[in-house]
Coordinates of N, CA and C in Angstrom, one line a residue:
Chain M
R181 N 16.1 -3.4 -14.6 CA 16.1 -2.7 -13.3 C 14.6 -2.7 -12.8
K182 N 14.5 -3.0 -11.5 CA 13.2 -3.1 -10.9 C 12.6 -1.7 -10.8
E183 N 11.3 -1.6 -10.9 CA 10.6 -0.3 -10.8 C 10.9 0.4 -9.5
V184 N 10.9 -0.3 -8.4 CA 11.1 0.2 -7.1 C 12.1 -0.7 -6.3
E185 N 13.1 -0.2 -5.7 CA 14.0 -1.0 -4.9 C 14.1 -0.5 -3.5
Q186 N 14.0 -1.4 -2.6 CA 14.1 -1.0 -1.2 C 15.0 -2.0 -0.4
D187 N 15.7 -1.5 0.5 CA 16.5 -2.4 1.4 C 15.4 -3.1 2.3
P188 N 15.4 -4.5 2.2 CA 14.4 -5.2 2.9 C 14.5 -5.1 4.4
G189 N 15.7 -4.8 4.9 CA 16.0 -4.8 6.3 C 16.2 -6.3 6.8
P190 N 15.8 -6.6 8.0 CA 15.1 -5.8 8.9 C 16.0 -4.8 9.7
F191 N 15.4 -3.7 10.0 CA 16.0 -2.7 10.9 C 15.5 -2.9 12.3
N192 N 16.4 -3.4 13.1 CA 16.0 -3.6 14.5 C 16.5 -2.5 15.4
V193 N 15.6 -1.7 16.0 CA 16.0 -0.5 16.7 C 15.3 -0.5 18.1
P194 N 16.0 0.1 19.1 CA 15.3 0.2 20.4 C 14.3 1.3 20.4
E195 N 13.4 1.2 21.3 CA 12.4 2.3 21.4 C 13.2 3.6 21.6
G196 N 12.6 4.7 21.0 CA 13.3 6.0 21.2 C 14.3 6.3 20.1
A197 N 14.8 5.3 19.4 CA 15.8 5.5 18.4 C 15.3 6.2 17.2
T198 N 16.2 6.6 16.3 CA 15.8 7.1 15.0 C 16.2 6.1 14.0
V199 N 15.4 5.9 13.0 CA 15.7 4.9 12.0 C 15.4 5.6 10.6
A200 N 16.2 5.4 9.6 CA 16.0 6.0 8.3 C 16.3 5.0 7.2
F201 N 15.6 5.0 6.1 CA 15.9 4.1 5.0 C 15.4 4.8 3.7
N202 N 15.9 4.3 2.6 CA 15.7 4.8 1.3 C 15.0 3.9 0.4
C203 N 14.6 4.4 -0.7 CA 13.9 3.7 -1.8 C 14.4 4.3 -3.1
T204 N 14.7 3.5 -4.1 CA 15.0 4.1 -5.4 C 14.0 3.7 -6.4
Y205 N 13.7 4.5 -7.3 CA 12.7 4.2 -8.3 C 13.3 4.4 -9.7
S206 N 12.9 3.7 -10.7 CA 13.5 3.7 -12.0 C 12.8 4.6 -13.0
N207 N 11.6 4.8 -12.8 CA 10.8 5.6 -13.8 C 10.8 7.1 -13.5
S208 N 11.6 7.9 -14.2 CA 11.8 9.3 -13.9 C 10.5 10.0 -14.2
A209 N 9.5 9.4 -14.8 CA 8.2 10.1 -15.1 C 7.2 9.9 -14.0
S210 N 7.7 9.2 -12.9 CA 6.8 9.1 -11.8 C 6.3 10.4 -11.3
Q211 N 5.0 10.5 -11.0 CA 4.4 11.8 -10.8 C 4.4 12.2 -9.3
S212 N 4.2 11.3 -8.5 CA 4.2 11.6 -7.1 C 4.5 10.3 -6.3
F213 N 4.7 10.5 -5.0 CA 5.3 9.4 -4.2 C 4.7 9.3 -2.9
F214 N 4.6 8.1 -2.4 CA 4.0 7.9 -1.1 C 4.7 6.8 -0.3
W215 N 4.6 6.9 1.0 CA 5.0 5.8 1.9 C 3.7 5.2 2.4
Y216 N 3.6 3.9 2.3 CA 2.5 3.1 2.9 C 3.1 2.2 4.0
R217 N 2.3 1.9 4.9 CA 2.7 1.0 6.0 C 1.9 -0.3 5.9
Q218 N 2.5 -1.4 6.1 CA 1.8 -2.7 6.1 C 2.2 -3.5 7.3
D219 N 1.2 -3.8 8.1 CA 1.4 -4.8 9.2 C 1.3 -6.2 8.7
C220 N 1.8 -7.1 9.5 CA 1.9 -8.5 9.0 C 0.5 -9.0 8.5
R221 N 0.5 -9.4 7.2 CA -0.7 -10.0 6.6 C -1.9 -9.1 6.6
K222 N -1.7 -7.8 6.7 CA -2.8 -6.9 6.7 C -2.7 -6.1 5.4
E223 N -3.7 -5.2 5.2 CA -3.7 -4.4 4.0 C -2.8 -3.2 4.2
P224 N -2.2 -2.7 3.1 CA -1.4 -1.5 3.2 C -2.3 -0.3 3.5
K225 N -1.6 0.6 4.3 CA -2.3 1.9 4.7 C -1.4 3.0 4.4
L226 N -2.0 4.1 3.9 CA -1.2 5.3 3.5 C -0.6 5.9 4.8
L227 N 0.7 6.0 4.8 CA 1.4 6.7 5.9 C 1.5 8.2 5.6
M228 N 2.1 8.5 4.5 CA 2.2 9.9 4.1 C 2.6 10.0 2.7
S229 N 2.3 11.2 2.1 CA 2.7 11.6 0.8 C 4.1 12.2 0.9
V230 N 4.8 12.2 -0.2 CA 6.2 12.7 -0.2 C 6.2 13.9 -1.2
Y231 N 6.5 15.1 -0.7 CA 6.5 16.3 -1.5 C 8.0 16.6 -1.9
S232 N 8.1 17.3 -3.0 CA 9.4 17.7 -3.5 C 10.3 18.4 -2.5
S233 N 9.6 19.2 -1.7 CA 10.4 20.0 -0.7 C 10.6 19.3 0.6
G234 N 10.2 18.0 0.7 CA 10.3 17.3 1.9 C 9.2 17.7 2.8
N235 N 8.8 16.7 3.6 CA 7.6 17.0 4.5 C 7.7 16.2 5.8
E236 N 7.1 16.7 6.8 CA 7.0 16.0 8.1 C 5.6 15.7 8.5
D237 N 5.4 14.6 9.2 CA 4.1 14.3 9.8 C 4.4 13.7 11.1
G238 N 4.4 14.6 12.1 CA 4.7 14.1 13.5 C 6.2 13.6 13.5
R239 N 6.3 12.4 13.9 CA 7.7 11.8 14.0 C 8.3 11.3 12.7
F240 N 7.5 11.4 11.6 CA 7.9 10.9 10.3 C 8.3 12.1 9.4
T241 N 9.5 11.9 8.7 CA 10.0 12.8 7.8 C 10.3 12.1 6.5
A242 N 9.7 12.7 5.4 CA 10.0 12.1 4.1 C 10.7 13.1 3.2
Q243 N 11.6 12.6 2.4 CA 12.4 13.4 1.5 C 12.3 12.8 0.1
L244 N 12.4 13.7 -0.9 CA 12.4 13.2 -2.3 C 13.6 13.8 -3.0
N245 N 14.4 13.0 -3.7 CA 15.5 13.5 -4.5 C 15.2 13.0 -5.9
R246 N 14.7 13.9 -6.7 CA 14.3 13.5 -8.1 C 15.6 13.3 -9.0
A247 N 16.6 14.1 -8.7 CA 17.8 14.0 -9.5 C 18.4 12.6 -9.4
S248 N 18.4 12.1 -8.2 CA 19.0 10.7 -7.9 C 17.9 9.7 -7.9
Q249 N 16.7 10.1 -8.0 CA 15.5 9.1 -8.1 C 15.5 8.3 -6.8
Y250 N 15.5 8.9 -5.7 CA 15.2 8.2 -4.4 C 14.3 9.0 -3.5
I251 N 13.7 8.3 -2.7 CA 12.9 8.9 -1.6 C 13.4 8.2 -0.3
S252 N 13.2 9.0 0.8 CA 13.6 8.4 2.1 C 12.5 8.7 3.1
L253 N 12.6 7.9 4.2 CA 11.7 8.0 5.3 C 12.5 7.9 6.6
L254 N 12.3 8.8 7.5 CA 13.0 8.9 8.8 C 11.9 8.8 9.8
I255 N 12.1 8.0 10.8 CA 11.2 7.9 11.9 C 12.0 8.3 13.2
R256 N 11.5 9.3 13.9 CA 12.2 9.7 15.1 C 11.5 9.1 16.3
D257 N 12.2 9.0 17.4 CA 11.6 8.6 18.7 C 10.7 7.3 18.4
S258 N 11.3 6.3 17.9 CA 10.5 5.1 17.5 C 9.7 4.5 18.7
K259 N 8.5 4.1 18.3 CA 7.6 3.4 19.2 C 7.4 2.0 18.8
L260 N 7.0 1.2 19.8 CA 6.8 -0.3 19.5 C 5.8 -0.4 18.4
S261 N 4.8 0.5 18.3 CA 3.8 0.4 17.3 C 4.3 0.8 15.9
D262 N 5.5 1.3 15.8 CA 6.0 1.6 14.5 C 6.6 0.3 13.8
S263 N 6.6 -0.8 14.5 CA 7.0 -2.0 13.9 C 6.1 -2.4 12.8
A264 N 6.6 -2.5 11.6 CA 5.8 -2.8 10.4 C 6.7 -2.9 9.2
T265 N 6.1 -3.1 8.0 CA 6.9 -3.0 6.8 C 6.5 -1.7 6.1
Y266 N 7.4 -1.0 5.7 CA 7.2 0.3 5.0 C 7.4 0.2 3.5
L267 N 6.3 0.5 2.8 CA 6.3 0.3 1.4 C 6.5 1.7 0.6
C268 N 7.4 1.7 -0.2 CA 7.7 2.9 -1.1 C 6.8 2.8 -2.3
V269 N 6.1 3.8 -2.6 CA 5.1 3.7 -3.7 C 5.2 5.0 -4.6
P270 N 5.8 4.8 -5.8 CA 5.7 5.8 -6.8 C 4.4 5.7 -7.5
K271 N 3.8 6.8 -7.9 CA 2.7 6.8 -8.7 C 3.1 7.0 -10.2
L272 N 2.9 6.0 -11.0 CA 3.3 6.1 -12.4 C 2.3 6.9 -13.3
N273 N 1.1 6.7 -13.0 CA 0.0 7.4 -13.7 C -1.2 7.5 -12.8
D274 N -2.3 8.0 -13.3 CA -3.5 8.2 -12.5 C -4.1 6.9 -12.2
Y275 N -3.7 5.8 -12.8 CA -4.4 4.5 -12.6 C -3.6 3.5 -12.0
K276 N -2.4 3.8 -11.6 CA -1.5 2.7 -11.1 C -0.5 3.2 -10.1
L277 N -0.5 2.5 -9.0 CA 0.6 2.7 -8.0 C 1.4 1.5 -8.0
S278 N 2.7 1.6 -7.9 CA 3.7 0.5 -8.0 C 4.3 0.4 -6.6
F279 N 4.1 -0.7 -6.0 CA 4.6 -0.9 -4.6 C 6.0 -1.5 -4.6
G280 N 6.9 -1.0 -3.7 CA 8.1 -1.7 -3.5 C 7.9 -2.9 -2.6
A281 N 8.9 -3.7 -2.4 CA 8.8 -4.9 -1.6 C 8.8 -4.6 -0.1
G282 N 9.2 -3.4 0.2 CA 9.1 -3.0 1.6 C 10.4 -3.1 2.4
T283 N 10.5 -2.3 3.4 CA 11.5 -2.3 4.4 C 10.9 -2.6 5.8
T284 N 11.4 -3.7 6.4 CA 10.8 -4.1 7.7 C 11.6 -3.4 8.8
V285 N 10.8 -2.8 9.7 CA 11.3 -2.2 10.9 C 10.7 -2.9 12.1
T286 N 11.6 -3.3 13.0 CA 11.2 -3.8 14.3 C 11.7 -3.0 15.4
V287 N 10.8 -2.5 16.2 CA 11.2 -1.7 17.4 C 11.1 -2.5 18.6
R288 N 12.2 -2.6 19.4 CA 12.2 -3.4 20.6 C 12.1 -2.6 21.8
A289 N 11.6 -3.2 22.8 CA 11.5 -2.5 24.1 C 12.8 -2.4 24.8
Chain P
E74 N -13.9 5.9 10.1 CA -13.5 6.1 8.7 C -14.2 5.1 7.9
P75 N -14.7 5.5 6.7 CA -15.3 4.5 5.8 C -14.4 3.4 5.4
E76 N -15.0 2.2 5.1 CA -14.2 1.0 4.8 C -14.6 0.4 3.5
V77 N -13.6 -0.2 2.9 CA -13.8 -1.1 1.8 C -14.0 -2.5 2.3
T78 N -15.0 -3.2 1.9 CA -15.3 -4.5 2.5 C -15.1 -5.6 1.4
Q79 N -14.3 -6.6 1.8 CA -14.1 -7.7 0.9 C -14.6 -9.0 1.5
T80 N -15.2 -9.8 0.6 CA -15.7 -11.1 1.0 C -15.3 -12.1 -0.1
P81 N -15.0 -13.4 0.3 CA -14.9 -13.9 1.6 C -13.5 -13.4 2.2
S82 N -13.2 -13.6 3.4 CA -11.9 -13.3 3.9 C -10.9 -14.5 3.6
H83 N -11.4 -15.7 3.4 CA -10.6 -16.8 3.0 C -11.4 -17.6 2.0
Q84 N -10.7 -18.1 1.0 CA -11.3 -18.9 -0.1 C -10.4 -20.0 -0.4
V85 N -10.8 -21.3 -0.3 CA -10.0 -22.4 -0.6 C -10.7 -23.0 -1.9
T86 N -9.9 -23.3 -2.9 CA -10.5 -23.9 -4.1 C -9.6 -24.9 -4.7
Q87 N -10.1 -25.7 -5.5 CA -9.3 -26.7 -6.3 C -8.8 -26.1 -7.6
M88 N -7.6 -26.5 -8.0 CA -7.1 -26.0 -9.2 C -8.1 -26.3 -10.4
G89 N -8.2 -25.3 -11.2 CA -9.1 -25.4 -12.4 C -10.5 -24.9 -12.1
Q90 N -10.8 -24.6 -10.8 CA -12.1 -24.1 -10.5 C -12.2 -22.6 -10.7
E91 N -13.4 -22.0 -10.9 CA -13.6 -20.6 -10.9 C -13.8 -20.0 -9.6
V92 N -13.3 -18.8 -9.3 CA -13.6 -18.1 -8.1 C -14.0 -16.7 -8.4
I93 N -14.8 -16.2 -7.5 CA -15.2 -14.8 -7.6 C -14.9 -14.1 -6.3
L94 N -14.1 -13.1 -6.3 CA -13.8 -12.3 -5.1 C -14.6 -11.0 -5.2
R95 N -15.2 -10.7 -4.0 CA -16.1 -9.6 -4.0 C -15.6 -8.4 -3.2
C96 N -15.9 -7.2 -3.6 CA -15.5 -6.0 -2.9 C -16.7 -5.0 -2.9
V97 N -16.9 -4.4 -1.8 CA -17.9 -3.3 -1.7 C -17.1 -2.0 -1.5
P98 N -17.0 -1.2 -2.5 CA -16.2 0.0 -2.4 C -16.9 1.0 -1.4
I99 N -16.1 2.0 -1.0 CA -16.7 3.2 -0.3 C -17.7 3.9 -1.2
S100 N -18.8 4.3 -0.7 CA -19.9 4.7 -1.5 C -19.6 5.8 -2.5
N101 N -18.9 6.8 -2.3 CA -18.6 7.9 -3.2 C -17.3 7.7 -4.0
H102 N -16.8 6.5 -4.0 CA -15.5 6.3 -4.7 C -15.8 5.8 -6.1
L103 N -15.0 6.2 -7.0 CA -15.3 5.9 -8.4 C -14.2 5.1 -9.1
Y104 N -13.1 5.0 -8.4 CA -11.9 4.3 -9.0 C -11.6 3.1 -8.2
F105 N -11.5 2.0 -8.9 CA -11.4 0.7 -8.2 C -10.2 -0.1 -8.8
Y106 N -9.6 -0.8 -7.8 CA -8.3 -1.5 -8.2 C -8.3 -2.9 -7.5
W107 N -7.6 -3.8 -8.2 CA -7.3 -5.1 -7.5 C -5.8 -5.2 -7.5
Y108 N -5.3 -5.6 -6.3 CA -3.9 -5.9 -6.2 C -3.8 -7.3 -5.6
R109 N -2.6 -7.9 -5.7 CA -2.4 -9.2 -5.0 C -1.1 -9.2 -4.4
Q110 N -1.0 -10.1 -3.4 CA 0.3 -10.2 -2.7 C 0.5 -11.7 -2.4
I111 N 1.5 -12.3 -3.1 CA 1.9 -13.7 -2.8 C 2.7 -13.6 -1.5
L112 N 2.5 -14.6 -0.7 CA 3.2 -14.7 0.6 C 4.7 -14.4 0.5
G113 N 5.1 -13.4 1.3 CA 6.5 -13.0 1.3 C 7.0 -12.1 0.2
Q114 N 6.0 -11.8 -0.7 CA 6.4 -11.0 -1.9 C 5.7 -9.6 -1.8
K115 N 6.0 -8.8 -2.8 CA 5.5 -7.4 -2.8 C 4.0 -7.4 -3.2
V116 N 3.4 -6.3 -3.0 CA 2.0 -6.0 -3.4 C 2.1 -5.7 -4.9
E117 N 1.3 -6.5 -5.7 CA 1.4 -6.3 -7.2 C 0.1 -5.8 -7.8
F118 N 0.2 -4.8 -8.6 CA -0.9 -4.3 -9.3 C -1.5 -5.3 -10.3
L119 N -2.8 -5.4 -10.3 CA -3.5 -6.3 -11.3 C -4.2 -5.5 -12.3
V120 N -5.2 -4.6 -11.8 CA -6.1 -3.9 -12.7 C -6.7 -2.7 -12.1
S121 N -7.0 -1.7 -12.9 CA -7.7 -0.5 -12.4 C -9.0 -0.4 -13.3
F122 N -10.0 0.2 -12.7 CA -11.4 0.1 -13.3 C -12.1 1.4 -13.0
Y123 N -12.6 2.0 -14.0 CA -13.3 3.3 -13.8 C -14.4 3.4 -14.9
N124 N -15.6 3.9 -14.5 CA -16.7 4.1 -15.5 C -17.0 2.8 -16.2
N125 N -17.0 1.7 -15.5 CA -17.4 0.4 -16.1 C -16.4 -0.1 -17.1
E126 N -15.2 0.3 -17.1 CA -14.3 -0.3 -18.0 C -12.9 -0.3 -17.4
I127 N -12.0 -1.2 -17.9 CA -10.7 -1.3 -17.4 C -9.9 -0.1 -17.8
S128 N -9.2 0.5 -16.9 CA -8.3 1.7 -17.2 C -6.9 1.2 -17.6
E129 N -6.4 0.3 -16.8 CA -5.1 -0.3 -17.0 C -5.0 -1.7 -16.4
K130 N -4.2 -2.5 -16.9 CA -4.0 -3.8 -16.4 C -2.6 -4.2 -16.5
S131 N -2.2 -5.2 -15.6 CA -0.8 -5.6 -15.7 C -0.7 -6.9 -16.5
E132 N 0.6 -7.3 -16.6 CA 0.8 -8.6 -17.4 C 0.2 -9.8 -16.6
I133 N 0.1 -9.7 -15.3 CA -0.5 -10.8 -14.6 C -2.0 -11.0 -15.0
F134 N -2.7 -9.9 -15.3 CA -4.1 -9.9 -15.5 C -4.3 -10.4 -17.0
D135 N -4.3 -11.7 -17.1 CA -4.4 -12.3 -18.4 C -5.9 -12.7 -18.7
D136 N -6.1 -13.5 -19.7 CA -7.5 -13.8 -20.1 C -8.2 -14.6 -19.0
Q137 N -7.5 -15.2 -18.0 CA -8.2 -15.9 -17.0 C -8.8 -15.0 -15.9
F138 N -8.5 -13.7 -16.0 CA -9.0 -12.8 -15.0 C -10.0 -11.8 -15.7
S139 N -11.0 -11.5 -14.9 CA -12.0 -10.4 -15.4 C -12.5 -9.7 -14.2
V140 N -13.0 -8.5 -14.4 CA -13.6 -7.6 -13.4 C -14.9 -7.1 -13.9
E141 N -15.8 -6.8 -12.9 CA -17.0 -6.1 -13.3 C -17.7 -5.6 -12.1
R142 N -18.6 -4.7 -12.3 CA -19.5 -4.1 -11.3 C -20.9 -4.5 -11.7
P143 N -21.3 -5.7 -11.3 CA -22.5 -6.3 -11.8 C -23.8 -5.5 -11.4
D144 N -23.8 -4.9 -10.2 CA -25.0 -4.3 -9.8 C -24.7 -2.8 -9.3
G145 N -23.7 -2.2 -9.8 CA -23.4 -0.8 -9.4 C -22.8 -0.6 -8.1
S146 N -22.8 -1.7 -7.3 CA -22.2 -1.5 -5.9 C -21.0 -2.5 -5.8
N147 N -21.2 -3.8 -5.9 CA -20.1 -4.7 -5.8 C -19.1 -4.6 -6.9
F148 N -17.9 -4.8 -6.6 CA -16.8 -4.8 -7.6 C -16.2 -6.2 -7.5
T149 N -16.2 -7.0 -8.6 CA -15.7 -8.4 -8.4 C -14.5 -8.7 -9.3
L150 N -13.7 -9.6 -8.8 CA -12.6 -10.2 -9.6 C -12.9 -11.6 -9.8
K151 N -12.9 -12.1 -11.0 CA -13.2 -13.5 -11.3 C -11.9 -14.1 -11.9
I152 N -11.6 -15.2 -11.4 CA -10.5 -16.0 -11.9 C -11.2 -17.3 -12.5
R153 N -11.0 -17.4 -13.8 CA -11.8 -18.4 -14.5 C -11.4 -19.8 -14.2
S154 N -10.2 -20.1 -14.2 CA -9.6 -21.5 -14.0 C -8.4 -21.3 -13.2
T155 N -8.5 -21.5 -11.9 CA -7.4 -21.2 -11.0 C -6.3 -22.1 -11.1
K156 N -5.1 -21.5 -10.9 CA -3.8 -22.3 -10.9 C -3.2 -22.2 -9.5
L157 N -2.3 -23.1 -9.3 CA -1.6 -23.1 -8.0 C -1.0 -21.7 -7.7
E158 N -0.4 -21.2 -8.7 CA 0.3 -19.9 -8.5 C -0.6 -18.7 -8.3
D159 N -1.9 -18.9 -8.4 CA -2.9 -17.8 -8.1 C -3.1 -17.7 -6.6
S160 N -2.5 -18.6 -5.8 CA -2.7 -18.5 -4.4 C -2.0 -17.2 -3.9
A161 N -2.7 -16.4 -3.2 CA -2.2 -15.1 -2.8 C -3.3 -14.4 -2.0
M162 N -2.9 -13.3 -1.4 CA -3.9 -12.4 -0.8 C -4.3 -11.4 -1.8
Y163 N -5.6 -11.2 -2.1 CA -6.1 -10.3 -3.1 C -6.7 -9.1 -2.4
F164 N -6.2 -7.9 -2.7 CA -6.7 -6.7 -2.1 C -7.5 -5.9 -3.1
C165 N -8.6 -5.5 -2.7 CA -9.4 -4.5 -3.4 C -9.0 -3.1 -2.9
A166 N -9.0 -2.1 -3.7 CA -8.7 -0.8 -3.2 C -9.6 0.2 -4.0
T167 N -9.9 1.3 -3.4 CA -10.7 2.3 -4.1 C -10.2 3.7 -3.8
A168 N -10.6 4.6 -4.7 CA -10.2 6.0 -4.5 C -11.4 6.9 -5.0
R169 N -11.5 8.0 -4.4 CA -12.5 8.9 -4.7 C -12.3 9.7 -6.0
D170 N -11.0 10.1 -6.2 CA -10.7 10.9 -7.3 C -9.7 10.2 -8.3
R171 N -9.8 10.6 -9.5 CA -8.8 10.1 -10.5 C -7.4 10.5 -10.0
G172 N -6.5 9.6 -9.9 CA -5.2 9.9 -9.4 C -5.2 10.2 -7.9
G173 N -6.3 9.7 -7.3 CA -6.4 10.0 -5.9 C -5.2 9.5 -5.1
E174 N -4.7 10.4 -4.2 CA -3.5 10.0 -3.5 C -3.7 8.9 -2.6
K175 N -4.8 8.8 -2.0 CA -5.0 7.8 -0.9 C -5.9 6.7 -1.5
L176 N -5.3 5.5 -1.5 CA -6.1 4.4 -1.8 C -6.6 3.8 -0.5
F177 N -7.8 3.4 -0.5 CA -8.4 2.7 0.7 C -8.4 1.2 0.3
F178 N -7.7 0.5 1.1 CA -7.7 -1.0 0.8 C -8.6 -1.7 1.7
G179 N -9.2 -2.8 1.1 CA -10.0 -3.7 1.9 C -9.0 -4.6 2.7
S180 N -9.5 -5.4 3.6 CA -8.7 -6.3 4.4 C -8.2 -7.5 3.7
G181 N -8.7 -7.7 2.4 CA -8.1 -8.8 1.6 C -8.9 -10.1 1.6
T182 N -8.8 -10.9 0.6 CA -9.2 -12.2 0.5 C -8.0 -13.1 0.3
Q183 N -7.8 -14.1 1.3 CA -6.7 -15.0 1.1 C -7.2 -16.2 0.3
L184 N -6.7 -16.3 -0.9 CA -7.1 -17.4 -1.8 C -6.0 -18.5 -1.8
S185 N -6.5 -19.7 -1.5 CA -5.6 -20.9 -1.5 C -6.1 -21.8 -2.6
V186 N -5.2 -22.1 -3.6 CA -5.6 -23.0 -4.6 C -4.8 -24.3 -4.4
L187 N -5.6 -25.4 -4.3 CA -5.0 -26.7 -3.9 C -4.9 -27.6 -5.2

């Protein structure tokens, strides 16, 4: 089983729509979780951390379900600038982040 | 915002040649990483480095790879004898704290092995 599995998409949504997607992870010992964003052929950038109680950052909401070993990301009121690949990232230990292959979101005008 | 700087942005080399990829970390960061991304694939962990020694490395990071901080500022990745399958984007990343939540990535070096 892969360390991290994500629906590759693409999710094609109109501006203003809500889009949500999940990620599953295999290692139950993962300590913490993050969503990174990667634009085409650019470096990954931290979007947000994912806390056990769930958390919001503006239009972005992240949830963690440790029992089922998945995390989710929801984007409300999508903007054209949200078009990117979203990488699910469990932290396995202090020295290693393991990146998922990513979910591609395309927001159209 | 402070930046991680990588040079060169593109490197073309012949199979079997040695390459050195360079990274200048953010000045107060102590934890350094190399990741790579083959075109169309996921970002893969190569190695982490702290206090002048490797903390962890992946299966990809075999004897052909090495890392060092030769002058206390630059952080380098050396590939001794490049193979075609080493062609990828190589990202350097740094963090201030152990287990730092936020990794700061450089913009990458695109390595093409011919």
